[in-house]
Coordinates of C-alpha atoms in Angstrom, one line a residue:
Chain A
M1 CA 0.0 0.0 0.0
S2 CA 1.3 3.4 -1.0
K3 CA 1.5 6.5 1.1
Q4 CA -1.4 8.8 1.4
I5 CA -1.1 12.4 0.4
V6 CA -3.4 15.4 0.7
L7 CA -3.8 17.4 -2.4
P8 CA -5.5 20.8 -2.2
F9 CA -8.0 21.4 -5.0
G10 CA -9.1 25.0 -5.4
P11 CA -10.2 27.6 -4.4
Q12 CA -8.4 28.8 -7.6
H13 CA -8.7 26.1 -10.3
P14 CA -9.1 26.5 -14.0
V15 CA -12.2 24.4 -14.0
L16 CA -13.9 26.2 -11.2
P17 CA -15.9 29.3 -12.0
E18 CA -16.2 30.1 -8.3
P19 CA -14.1 29.4 -5.2
I20 CA -14.6 26.2 -3.4
H21 CA -11.8 24.3 -1.7
L22 CA -11.5 20.5 -1.6
D23 CA -8.9 18.6 0.4
L24 CA -8.4 15.4 -1.6
V25 CA -6.8 12.5 0.3
L26 CA -5.0 10.6 -2.4
E27 CA -3.5 7.1 -2.6
D28 CA -1.5 7.1 -5.9
E29 CA -4.0 8.6 -8.4
R30 CA -7.1 7.5 -6.5
V31 CA -9.2 9.8 -4.3
I32 CA -9.8 8.2 -0.9
E33 CA -11.7 11.0 0.7
A34 CA -12.7 14.6 -0.2
V35 CA -13.3 17.2 2.5
P36 CA -14.9 20.4 1.1
S37 CA -14.4 23.8 2.8
I38 CA -16.3 26.9 1.8
G39 CA -16.5 30.4 3.0
Y40 CA -14.6 32.4 0.4
V41 CA -17.5 34.3 -0.9
H42 CA -19.8 34.6 2.2
R43 CA -21.5 37.9 1.9
G44 CA -24.1 37.7 4.7
L45 CA -27.0 38.7 2.4
E46 CA -29.5 37.0 4.7
K47 CA -28.6 39.4 7.5
L48 CA -29.2 42.3 5.2
V49 CA -32.9 41.6 5.3
E50 CA -33.0 43.2 8.8
K51 CA -31.9 46.5 7.3
R52 CA -34.0 46.7 4.1
D53 CA -37.6 47.2 3.3
Y54 CA -39.1 43.8 2.4
K55 CA -40.1 45.1 -1.1
D56 CA -36.6 46.5 -1.9
Y57 CA -35.0 43.2 -0.7
V58 CA -36.3 41.5 -3.8
F59 CA -33.4 43.0 -5.7
I60 CA -31.0 41.7 -3.1
A61 CA -32.6 38.2 -3.1
E62 CA -32.2 38.2 -6.9
R63 CA -28.5 38.9 -6.6
I64 CA -27.8 35.9 -4.4
C65 CA -26.8 34.1 -7.6
G66 CA -25.8 35.4 -11.0
I67 CA -27.3 32.5 -13.0
C68 CA -30.5 31.4 -11.3
S69 CA -31.3 35.0 -10.3
F70 CA -34.8 35.2 -11.5
I71 CA -36.0 32.1 -9.6
H72 CA -34.5 33.4 -6.4
S73 CA -36.5 36.6 -6.7
A74 CA -39.6 34.8 -7.7
T75 CA -39.4 32.4 -4.8
Y76 CA -38.7 35.2 -2.3
C77 CA -41.8 37.0 -3.7
H78 CA -43.8 33.8 -3.4
A79 CA -42.8 33.4 0.2
V80 CA -43.7 37.0 1.1
E81 CA -46.9 36.9 -0.9
T82 CA -48.0 33.7 0.9
V83 CA -47.3 35.3 4.3
M84 CA -49.2 38.4 3.3
E85 CA -52.0 36.4 1.6
V86 CA -51.7 38.4 -1.6
E87 CA -53.4 36.9 -4.6
V88 CA -51.0 37.3 -7.5
P89 CA -52.6 37.8 -10.9
R90 CA -52.6 34.7 -13.0
R91 CA -50.8 36.4 -15.9
A92 CA -48.0 37.4 -13.6
E93 CA -47.6 33.7 -12.5
Y94 CA -47.5 32.7 -16.1
L95 CA -44.9 35.3 -16.9
R96 CA -42.8 34.2 -13.9
T97 CA -43.0 30.6 -15.2
I98 CA -41.9 31.7 -18.7
W99 CA -38.9 33.6 -17.4
S100 CA -38.0 30.8 -14.9
E101 CA -37.9 28.4 -17.8
Y102 CA -35.8 30.8 -19.9
S103 CA -33.4 31.0 -16.9
R104 CA -33.3 27.3 -16.8
L105 CA -32.5 27.1 -20.5
H106 CA -29.6 29.6 -20.2
S107 CA -28.3 28.0 -17.0
H108 CA -28.3 24.5 -18.5
L109 CA -26.6 25.8 -21.7
L110 CA -24.0 27.5 -19.5
W111 CA -23.5 24.3 -17.6
L112 CA -23.2 22.2 -20.7
G113 CA -20.5 24.6 -21.9
C114 CA -18.6 24.5 -18.6
F115 CA -18.9 20.7 -18.5
A116 CA -17.5 20.3 -22.0
D117 CA -14.7 22.7 -20.9
S118 CA -14.0 20.5 -17.8
M119 CA -13.2 17.6 -20.0
G120 CA -11.2 19.7 -22.4
Y121 CA -13.7 19.9 -25.2
E122 CA -13.3 23.6 -26.0
N123 CA -15.2 23.5 -29.3
L124 CA -18.4 22.2 -27.7
F125 CA -18.0 24.8 -24.9
M126 CA -18.1 27.6 -27.4
N127 CA -21.1 26.1 -29.3
S128 CA -23.1 25.8 -26.1
W129 CA -22.4 29.4 -25.1
R130 CA -23.3 30.6 -28.6
L131 CA -26.7 29.1 -28.3
R132 CA -27.0 30.5 -24.8
E133 CA -26.6 34.0 -26.2
K134 CA -29.9 33.6 -28.1
I135 CA -31.7 32.9 -24.8
L136 CA -30.0 35.9 -23.2
D137 CA -31.2 38.1 -26.0
V138 CA -34.8 37.1 -25.4
L139 CA -34.4 37.8 -21.7
E140 CA -32.8 41.2 -22.3
R141 CA -35.6 42.1 -24.8
T142 CA -38.4 41.2 -22.5
T143 CA -37.0 42.2 -19.1
G144 CA -34.1 44.6 -19.6
G145 CA -31.4 42.4 -18.0
R146 CA -29.4 39.6 -19.5
V147 CA -28.9 37.5 -16.3
I148 CA -30.3 39.8 -13.6
Q149 CA -33.8 40.3 -14.8
G150 CA -35.1 42.6 -12.0
V151 CA -38.8 42.3 -13.0
C152 CA -40.2 40.4 -10.0
R153 CA -42.1 42.4 -7.4
V154 CA -44.0 41.5 -4.3
G155 CA -47.5 41.2 -5.9
G156 CA -46.5 40.2 -9.4
V157 CA -44.1 41.3 -12.0
S158 CA -43.2 44.9 -13.1
R159 CA -43.2 44.3 -16.9
D160 CA -45.7 42.6 -19.2
I161 CA -44.8 40.8 -22.4
P162 CA -47.0 42.1 -25.3
P163 CA -48.7 39.5 -27.5
E164 CA -46.5 40.2 -30.6
E165 CA -43.4 39.6 -28.5
L166 CA -44.9 36.4 -27.2
A167 CA -45.5 35.2 -30.8
R168 CA -41.9 36.1 -31.7
M169 CA -40.6 34.2 -28.7
S170 CA -42.7 31.2 -29.8
R171 CA -41.3 31.4 -33.4
E172 CA -37.7 31.6 -32.1
L173 CA -38.2 28.7 -29.8
A174 CA -39.3 26.5 -32.7
G175 CA -36.1 27.5 -34.6
L176 CA -34.0 26.9 -31.5
R177 CA -35.1 23.3 -31.1
P178 CA -33.1 21.8 -34.1
E179 CA -30.0 23.8 -33.0
L180 CA -30.3 22.4 -29.5
R181 CA -30.8 18.9 -30.9
E182 CA -27.6 19.3 -32.8
L183 CA -25.8 20.3 -29.7
T184 CA -27.2 17.7 -27.3
R185 CA -26.5 15.0 -29.9
V186 CA -22.8 15.5 -29.3
F187 CA -23.3 15.1 -25.5
E188 CA -25.3 11.9 -26.1
E189 CA -23.2 10.2 -28.8
D190 CA -19.7 11.6 -28.9
I191 CA -16.9 9.2 -27.9
T192 CA -15.0 11.9 -26.0
V193 CA -17.9 12.8 -23.8
Q194 CA -18.9 9.2 -23.1
T195 CA -15.4 8.0 -22.1
R196 CA -15.1 10.9 -19.7
T197 CA -18.5 10.5 -18.1
K198 CA -19.9 7.0 -18.2
R199 CA -19.6 4.9 -15.0
I200 CA -17.8 7.9 -13.3
G201 CA -18.9 9.6 -10.2
L202 CA -21.5 7.0 -9.3
L203 CA -24.3 8.0 -6.9
P204 CA -26.7 5.1 -6.3
K205 CA -30.4 5.9 -5.7
D206 CA -30.5 5.1 -2.0
A207 CA -27.4 7.1 -1.4
A208 CA -28.8 10.1 -3.3
W209 CA -31.9 9.9 -1.1
D210 CA -30.0 9.5 2.1
L211 CA -27.6 12.4 1.4
G212 CA -30.5 14.7 0.5
A213 CA -29.4 15.4 -3.1
V214 CA -31.7 17.6 -5.1
G215 CA -32.2 18.6 -8.7
P216 CA -30.5 17.0 -11.7
V217 CA -28.2 15.1 -9.3
C218 CA -31.0 13.1 -7.7
R219 CA -32.9 12.9 -10.9
G220 CA -29.8 11.4 -12.6
S221 CA -29.9 8.7 -9.9
G222 CA -33.5 7.7 -10.6
I223 CA -35.3 9.8 -8.0
S224 CA -38.2 11.6 -9.5
S225 CA -38.1 14.7 -7.3
D226 CA -38.8 18.0 -9.0
M227 CA -40.4 20.9 -7.2
R228 CA -42.2 21.9 -10.3
S229 CA -44.5 18.9 -9.7
T230 CA -45.8 20.8 -6.6
G231 CA -47.4 23.2 -9.0
Y232 CA -46.3 26.6 -7.8
A233 CA -46.7 29.6 -10.1
A234 CA -48.3 28.3 -13.3
Y235 CA -46.8 24.8 -13.4
D236 CA -50.0 23.2 -12.2
D237 CA -51.5 24.1 -15.6
L238 CA -48.7 22.9 -17.8
D239 CA -48.7 19.1 -17.4
F240 CA -45.2 19.0 -16.2
K241 CA -43.3 15.7 -16.1
P242 CA -39.8 15.4 -14.5
V243 CA -36.9 14.1 -16.6
V244 CA -35.4 11.1 -14.8
K245 CA -32.4 8.9 -15.6
S246 CA -31.4 5.9 -13.5
D247 CA -27.7 5.3 -14.1
G248 CA -26.5 7.7 -11.4
D249 CA -23.2 8.6 -13.2
C250 CA -21.9 11.8 -14.7
Y251 CA -23.4 10.8 -18.1
A252 CA -26.9 10.4 -16.6
R253 CA -26.7 13.8 -14.9
C254 CA -25.6 15.4 -18.2
L255 CA -28.5 13.8 -20.1
V256 CA -31.0 15.0 -17.5
R257 CA -29.9 18.5 -18.1
A258 CA -29.8 18.1 -21.8
E259 CA -33.4 16.7 -21.9
E260 CA -34.6 19.3 -19.4
M261 CA -33.8 22.0 -21.9
F262 CA -36.4 20.4 -24.3
S263 CA -38.9 20.1 -21.6
S264 CA -38.3 23.8 -20.7
I265 CA -39.0 24.7 -24.3
S266 CA -42.3 22.8 -24.4
L267 CA -43.2 24.3 -21.0
I268 CA -42.6 27.8 -22.4
E269 CA -44.6 27.0 -25.6
K270 CA -47.5 25.7 -23.5
A271 CA -47.4 28.8 -21.3
I272 CA -47.4 31.1 -24.2
D273 CA -50.4 29.3 -25.6
R274 CA -52.4 29.3 -22.4
I275 CA -51.4 32.7 -20.9
P276 CA -54.5 34.5 -19.7
G277 CA -54.9 38.3 -20.0
G278 CA -55.2 40.8 -17.2
D279 CA -53.0 42.7 -14.8
V280 CA -49.5 41.7 -13.9
L281 CA -49.1 43.6 -10.6
V282 CA -51.4 44.1 -7.7
P283 CA -50.6 46.8 -5.2
V284 CA -49.4 45.4 -1.9
K285 CA -50.1 47.4 1.3
G286 CA -49.1 46.8 4.8
N287 CA -46.3 44.7 6.3
P288 CA -46.0 40.9 6.4
S289 CA -46.5 39.0 9.6
G290 CA -45.9 35.3 9.8
E291 CA -43.6 32.7 8.4
F292 CA -43.4 30.5 5.3
Y293 CA -41.1 28.0 3.6
A294 CA -41.3 28.5 -0.1
R295 CA -39.9 25.9 -2.4
A296 CA -39.0 26.2 -6.1
E297 CA -37.0 24.2 -8.6
Q298 CA -33.9 26.0 -9.8
P299 CA -31.7 24.7 -12.6
R300 CA -29.5 23.3 -9.9
G301 CA -32.3 21.8 -7.8
E302 CA -34.7 22.6 -5.1
V303 CA -34.3 26.0 -3.4
I304 CA -36.0 27.0 -0.1
H305 CA -36.7 30.6 0.8
Y306 CA -37.8 31.0 4.4
V307 CA -39.2 34.3 5.5
K308 CA -40.2 35.2 9.0
A309 CA -41.8 38.6 9.7
N310 CA -43.4 40.3 12.7
G311 CA -45.4 43.1 11.1
K312 CA -42.5 45.5 10.6
K313 CA -41.3 46.6 7.2
N314 CA -38.0 44.8 7.7
L315 CA -38.3 41.0 7.9
Q316 CA -36.9 39.2 10.9
R317 CA -35.2 36.4 9.1
H318 CA -34.7 35.3 5.5
R319 CA -33.0 32.0 5.1
V320 CA -32.1 30.5 1.8
R321 CA -31.2 26.8 1.4
T322 CA -29.6 26.7 -2.0
P323 CA -29.4 23.5 -4.1
T324 CA -25.6 23.5 -4.2
L325 CA -25.4 23.3 -0.4
A326 CA -27.7 20.3 -0.4
N327 CA -25.6 18.6 -3.1
V328 CA -22.3 19.0 -1.3
P329 CA -22.8 15.8 0.8
A330 CA -23.6 13.9 -2.5
L331 CA -20.4 15.4 -4.0
V332 CA -18.3 14.1 -1.1
K333 CA -19.8 10.6 -1.7
M334 CA -19.2 10.8 -5.5
L335 CA -15.6 11.8 -5.1
A336 CA -14.6 9.0 -2.8
G337 CA -12.9 6.3 -4.9
C338 CA -12.6 8.2 -8.2
E339 CA -9.5 9.0 -10.2
L340 CA -7.8 12.4 -9.7
A341 CA -8.2 13.3 -13.4
D342 CA -12.0 12.9 -13.0
V343 CA -12.4 15.2 -10.1
P344 CA -13.1 18.3 -12.2
V345 CA -15.7 16.5 -14.2
I346 CA -17.4 15.2 -11.1
V347 CA -17.3 18.5 -9.3
L348 CA -18.9 20.1 -12.3
T349 CA -21.8 17.6 -12.5
I350 CA -23.4 19.0 -9.3
D351 CA -23.3 22.4 -11.1
P352 CA -21.6 24.1 -8.2
C353 CA -22.7 27.7 -7.6
I354 CA -20.7 28.9 -4.7
G355 CA -22.0 32.4 -4.5
C356 CA -25.5 30.8 -4.0
M357 CA -24.2 28.3 -1.6
E358 CA -22.7 30.8 0.9
R359 CA -25.0 33.8 0.2
Chain B
M1 CA -51.2 28.2 -7.4
I2 CA -51.5 25.1 -5.2
K3 CA -50.8 25.8 -1.6
K4 CA -49.8 22.8 0.6
A5 CA -50.1 23.1 4.3
Q6 CA -46.9 23.2 6.3
S7 CA -47.1 21.5 9.7
F8 CA -44.9 22.5 12.6
Q9 CA -44.3 20.2 15.5
A10 CA -42.7 21.6 18.6
L11 CA -40.3 19.4 20.5
S12 CA -38.1 19.6 23.5
P13 CA -34.4 19.3 22.6
A14 CA -34.3 15.9 24.4
E15 CA -36.9 14.4 22.1
L16 CA -35.1 15.6 18.9
I17 CA -32.9 12.5 18.1
Q18 CA -35.8 10.1 18.7
S19 CA -38.2 12.1 16.4
V20 CA -35.6 12.5 13.7
Q21 CA -34.9 8.8 13.8
T22 CA -38.6 8.2 13.3
C23 CA -38.7 10.5 10.3
H24 CA -35.7 8.7 8.8
D25 CA -37.4 5.3 9.3
E26 CA -40.6 6.5 7.7
G27 CA -38.7 7.5 4.6
Y28 CA -38.5 11.3 4.9
R29 CA -35.8 13.2 3.2
L30 CA -34.0 15.9 5.2
V31 CA -34.6 19.2 3.3
Q32 CA -32.9 21.7 5.5
I33 CA -32.2 23.0 9.0
S34 CA -32.7 26.6 9.7
C35 CA -32.1 28.8 12.8
T36 CA -33.9 32.0 13.7
H37 CA -34.0 34.3 16.7
D38 CA -37.0 34.0 18.9
G39 CA -36.5 36.9 21.4
D40 CA -33.4 35.9 23.3
N41 CA -33.7 32.3 22.4
Y42 CA -33.0 30.4 19.2
E43 CA -35.5 28.5 17.2
L44 CA -34.2 25.6 15.1
T45 CA -36.4 24.1 12.5
Y46 CA -35.7 20.7 10.9
S47 CA -37.6 20.3 7.6
F48 CA -38.4 17.0 6.1
D49 CA -40.0 16.1 2.8
R50 CA -42.1 13.2 1.7
D51 CA -44.3 13.1 -1.4
L52 CA -43.7 16.7 -2.0
A53 CA -45.1 17.8 1.3
L54 CA -43.0 19.6 3.9
S55 CA -43.2 18.9 7.6
H56 CA -41.1 20.6 10.2
L57 CA -39.8 19.7 13.7
R58 CA -39.0 22.7 15.8
I59 CA -37.0 23.1 19.0
R60 CA -36.4 26.2 21.1
I61 CA -33.2 26.6 23.0
P62 CA -31.7 29.3 25.1
P63 CA -28.3 30.7 23.9
E64 CA -25.1 28.8 24.5
T65 CA -27.0 25.5 25.0
A66 CA -25.4 22.6 23.3
I67 CA -27.7 20.4 21.1
P68 CA -27.1 17.0 19.7
S69 CA -26.2 16.6 16.1
I70 CA -28.5 14.6 13.8
S71 CA -25.7 13.9 11.3
R72 CA -25.4 10.3 12.5
I73 CA -28.9 9.7 11.2
Y74 CA -28.8 12.0 8.2
L75 CA -25.2 12.6 7.0
A76 CA -26.4 15.5 4.9
A77 CA -27.1 17.4 8.1
F78 CA -23.4 18.1 8.5
V79 CA -23.4 21.1 6.2
Y80 CA -26.4 22.8 7.9
E81 CA -25.1 22.1 11.4
N82 CA -21.7 23.4 10.7
E83 CA -23.3 26.5 9.1
I84 CA -25.5 27.1 12.2
A85 CA -22.6 26.5 14.5
D86 CA -20.4 29.0 12.6
L87 CA -23.0 31.7 11.9
F88 CA -25.0 31.6 15.2
G89 CA -22.5 30.2 17.6
I90 CA -24.7 27.4 18.8
P91 CA -22.6 24.5 20.0
I92 CA -23.7 21.3 18.3
T93 CA -22.1 18.1 19.6
G94 CA -21.1 15.1 17.7
I95 CA -21.3 16.3 14.1
A96 CA -20.1 13.6 11.7
I97 CA -17.7 15.9 9.9
D98 CA -17.0 18.7 12.4
Y99 CA -15.2 21.7 10.9
K100 CA -14.9 23.3 14.4
G101 CA -15.8 26.8 13.2
T102 CA -14.0 26.8 9.9
F103 CA -16.8 25.9 7.6
I104 CA -17.8 29.5 6.9
R105 CA -14.9 31.7 7.9
T106 CA -16.1 35.2 8.8
K107 CA -14.3 38.2 10.1
I108 CA -16.7 38.7 13.0
P109 CA -17.3 35.4 14.8
H110 CA -20.9 34.2 14.7
P111 CA -22.2 37.2 12.7
F112 CA -25.8 36.2 12.8
G113 CA -25.8 35.3 16.5
S114 CA -25.5 38.8 17.8
P115 CA -26.8 42.2 16.8
Q116 CA -24.2 43.9 14.7
V117 CA -22.6 47.2 15.5
V118 CA -23.8 49.7 12.9
K119 CA -22.0 53.0 12.4
A120 CA -24.3 55.9 12.8
G121 CA -25.3 57.5 9.5
S122 CA -23.9 54.8 7.4
K123 CA -25.6 51.7 6.2
T124 CA -22.4 50.2 4.7
E125 CA -21.5 48.0 7.6
E126 CA -23.1 44.9 6.2
R127 CA -21.4 44.9 2.9
D128 CA -18.1 43.6 3.9
E129 CA -17.2 41.8 0.7
Chain C
M1 CA -20.5 5.7 -29.2
K2 CA -19.4 7.6 -32.3
A3 CA -16.4 9.7 -33.3
G4 CA -16.7 12.9 -35.3
V5 CA -20.2 13.9 -34.2
M6 CA -19.0 17.5 -34.2
A7 CA -17.6 17.3 -37.7
L8 CA -20.6 18.9 -39.5
T9 CA -20.9 21.7 -36.9
V10 CA -17.2 22.4 -37.2
L11 CA -17.4 22.7 -40.9
K12 CA -20.5 25.0 -40.7
N13 CA -18.7 27.2 -38.2
L14 CA -15.6 27.4 -40.5
I15 CA -17.8 28.8 -43.3
K16 CA -20.0 31.0 -41.2
G17 CA -17.3 33.2 -39.7
P18 CA -17.4 34.7 -36.2
Y19 CA -20.6 34.9 -34.2
T20 CA -19.2 37.6 -31.9
S21 CA -19.2 41.3 -32.5
R22 CA -16.1 43.5 -32.0
Y23 CA -17.2 45.5 -29.0
P24 CA -16.1 48.2 -28.1
Y25 CA -15.2 48.9 -31.8
A26 CA -18.7 47.9 -32.8
P27 CA -21.7 49.0 -30.7
A28 CA -23.0 46.7 -28.0
K29 CA -26.2 44.8 -28.6
V30 CA -29.0 46.5 -26.7
S31 CA -32.7 46.4 -26.7
P32 CA -35.2 49.2 -25.8
A33 CA -35.7 47.5 -22.4
T34 CA -32.0 47.3 -21.6
R35 CA -30.9 48.8 -18.3
G36 CA -27.5 50.3 -19.1
Y37 CA -26.8 53.0 -16.6
L38 CA -28.9 55.2 -14.4
D39 CA -29.5 58.8 -15.5
V40 CA -31.3 61.7 -13.9
T41 CA -33.1 64.7 -15.3
I42 CA -31.9 66.9 -12.6
E43 CA -34.1 69.9 -13.6
D44 CA -37.2 67.9 -12.4
C45 CA -35.6 66.5 -9.3
I46 CA -37.2 67.7 -6.0
F47 CA -34.4 66.1 -3.9
C48 CA -37.0 64.2 -1.8
G49 CA -34.4 61.4 -1.1
L50 CA -36.8 58.5 -1.8
C51 CA -34.3 57.0 -4.2
R52 CA -31.6 57.1 -1.6
M53 CA -33.8 55.5 1.0
H54 CA -34.8 52.6 -1.2
C55 CA -31.5 52.0 -3.0
P56 CA -30.5 48.4 -2.3
A57 CA -26.9 49.2 -2.9
D58 CA -26.6 52.5 -1.1
A59 CA -25.3 54.1 -4.3
I60 CA -27.2 57.3 -4.2
E61 CA -26.6 60.4 -2.0
V62 CA -29.1 63.3 -2.0
N63 CA -28.4 66.6 -0.4
K64 CA -31.5 68.8 -0.2
T65 CA -29.8 72.0 1.0
E66 CA -27.0 72.0 -1.6
R67 CA -29.4 70.6 -4.3
T68 CA -27.0 67.8 -5.3
W69 CA -27.8 64.3 -6.5
T70 CA -24.8 62.0 -6.4
I71 CA -24.4 58.5 -7.6
N72 CA -21.5 56.0 -7.1
R73 CA -21.5 54.2 -10.4
F74 CA -19.4 51.4 -9.0
R75 CA -22.0 50.7 -6.3
C76 CA -25.1 51.0 -8.5
V77 CA -26.4 47.7 -9.6
I78 CA -28.9 49.2 -12.1
C79 CA -31.8 47.4 -10.6
G80 CA -34.2 50.2 -11.4
C81 CA -35.7 50.3 -7.9
C82 CA -35.3 54.0 -7.6
V83 CA -36.9 54.5 -11.0
D84 CA -40.1 53.0 -9.6
Y85 CA -40.1 55.1 -6.5
C86 CA -39.2 58.5 -8.0
P87 CA -42.3 60.7 -7.5
K88 CA -41.3 63.1 -10.3
K89 CA -40.3 60.3 -12.8
C90 CA -37.0 62.1 -13.3
L91 CA -34.9 58.9 -13.1
H92 CA -34.5 56.6 -16.0
C93 CA -32.2 53.9 -17.3
E94 CA -30.1 54.7 -20.4
Q95 CA -29.7 51.9 -23.0
S96 CA -25.9 52.3 -23.4
Y97 CA -23.2 51.1 -21.0
T98 CA -20.7 53.2 -19.1
V99 CA -17.1 52.6 -19.9
P100 CA -15.1 50.2 -17.7
G101 CA -12.7 51.7 -15.3
T102 CA -10.4 50.9 -12.3
E103 CA -11.4 53.9 -10.1
P104 CA -14.9 54.3 -8.6
V105 CA -16.8 56.9 -10.7
I106 CA -18.9 59.2 -8.6
A107 CA -21.1 61.4 -10.7
Q108 CA -22.6 64.5 -9.0
Y109 CA -25.5 66.5 -10.5
T110 CA -26.4 69.9 -9.2
G111 CA -30.0 71.0 -9.6
P112 CA -31.0 74.5 -10.8
V113 CA -31.5 77.1 -8.1
P114 CA -35.2 77.6 -7.3
E115 CA -37.3 80.1 -9.1
E116 CA -37.0 83.2 -6.9
K117 CA -33.2 83.4 -7.5
P118 CA -31.6 83.8 -11.0
V119 CA -32.1 80.5 -12.9
Q120 CA -28.8 78.8 -13.7
P121 CA -29.4 75.2 -14.9
G122 CA -26.1 73.4 -14.7
E123 CA -24.7 70.0 -14.5
S124 CA -21.3 68.9 -13.5
S125 CA -19.7 65.6 -13.1
A126 CA -16.7 64.8 -11.1

């Protein structure tokens, strides 16, 4: 038996978009154990809720993450609205759903690019990000921001999408589908991708359940857990079905995300078809009092926004449980026993978003 | 919008391990652990999910009281428990992977546990990036 | 498992030429909704300070006695929160972007002196 060494991985590493540190205990090239440590980008955003008006805090909640920003703000608003018993206009809920799904599309395309990059497939990385640009254009046209949309308000959304713009979005989505198919075909069939991902980073179904994995990580292991099935916002109208794969390896997680993009497109198309007319914002008066745990499905998994208020304009507590934090125990399990060269690929398959994780 | 009821069950800290074990045996998934202030006391909420419905266990503890870790039952709890120990300064005993205060490294120890000193006339204190 | 799945895409990309634009030599892609940077019509401003109170980033300072409206461009996150709160609708988001820099840019706008004194509309930025 050879000697064990500890190899620091991160916080600065070419494959990591954000700082996370892993201590890898190695025996030759094999990882025996991985110990994550975080805390490089802790900003204390949750504490800031005690200083800000609960309505202005939407903008701060949105900036918890730079990728799944819209869903953060929508979930925060959902939590506050439930506490205040505000009835959000149905059209606003549909618009939130449409923008949420666009966020998911662009986040998954970003992830596919980063994932290709982590196995050294630069060309695929650029192609993914080129397609992502089309999604960002739609988001910028309809909300004014590419990644930070800033349209969610307590009581609805601040901006409506006119019918002609909805028709244009629908046309563009139809054109996007073949391009996406061309891109995902590479992830499904290419020898480079398959040799780097198949049977690597295994997470069996019962381990995924025990470790509390969420999002594509648990759906890649055969657990059909998707918060969109709870039917928040307009998802109850859109016949949503989660994408589930049962292999539990990096390849399965990659396919889950690739297929979710197509399910997002059909969700948006259905939402555009069925969107009702009416107002998009109701005036909200008074201050919230009470508590609520709101859950939503982000591109990375289930997010929890907990708000607790006592009738003042500043909330008492806002707590966010982000999907990356829930996926860290699963990551530790996946890394044990893998080869050192596979560590970047495995770390990327949980889609780590450290800014989210530490708030 | 479909609203599902959320049930809270208040417990004493001594009953915690037993109840969490029951949840584990009944096939609940640990969703999160959160901590809030409740006057001078702390309020810890353990949330579990089964069939897309949330249920919560809640304990109230005075400050500086040690509570037992549930990470021997749910390993996933170690991230939440280390977080609470670092941010609120609640001692949690027997965490499976105990970082001993180095999980989230902050300039001020236990920043969420105590009211922060705010400079008069400036709101910038929080933004210590 | 196949090799050369990308071949067709690579060939297409070879013929198509670059997808990127040469910003800053070519103009950046914007839409009428784009939030580029925050601008103020200082003549209409009544220096009520609502924008300062509600700014999530504390980027705005308002001085009623000196009639100045100051923004720290490095702090501003261009959320548009102040635009919603402004009672005189004198704040708006411009569609272009400010130039990148290494030093914080603090822009100060001085409002015109009220009616009873000689009117001198002026704007200066530091």
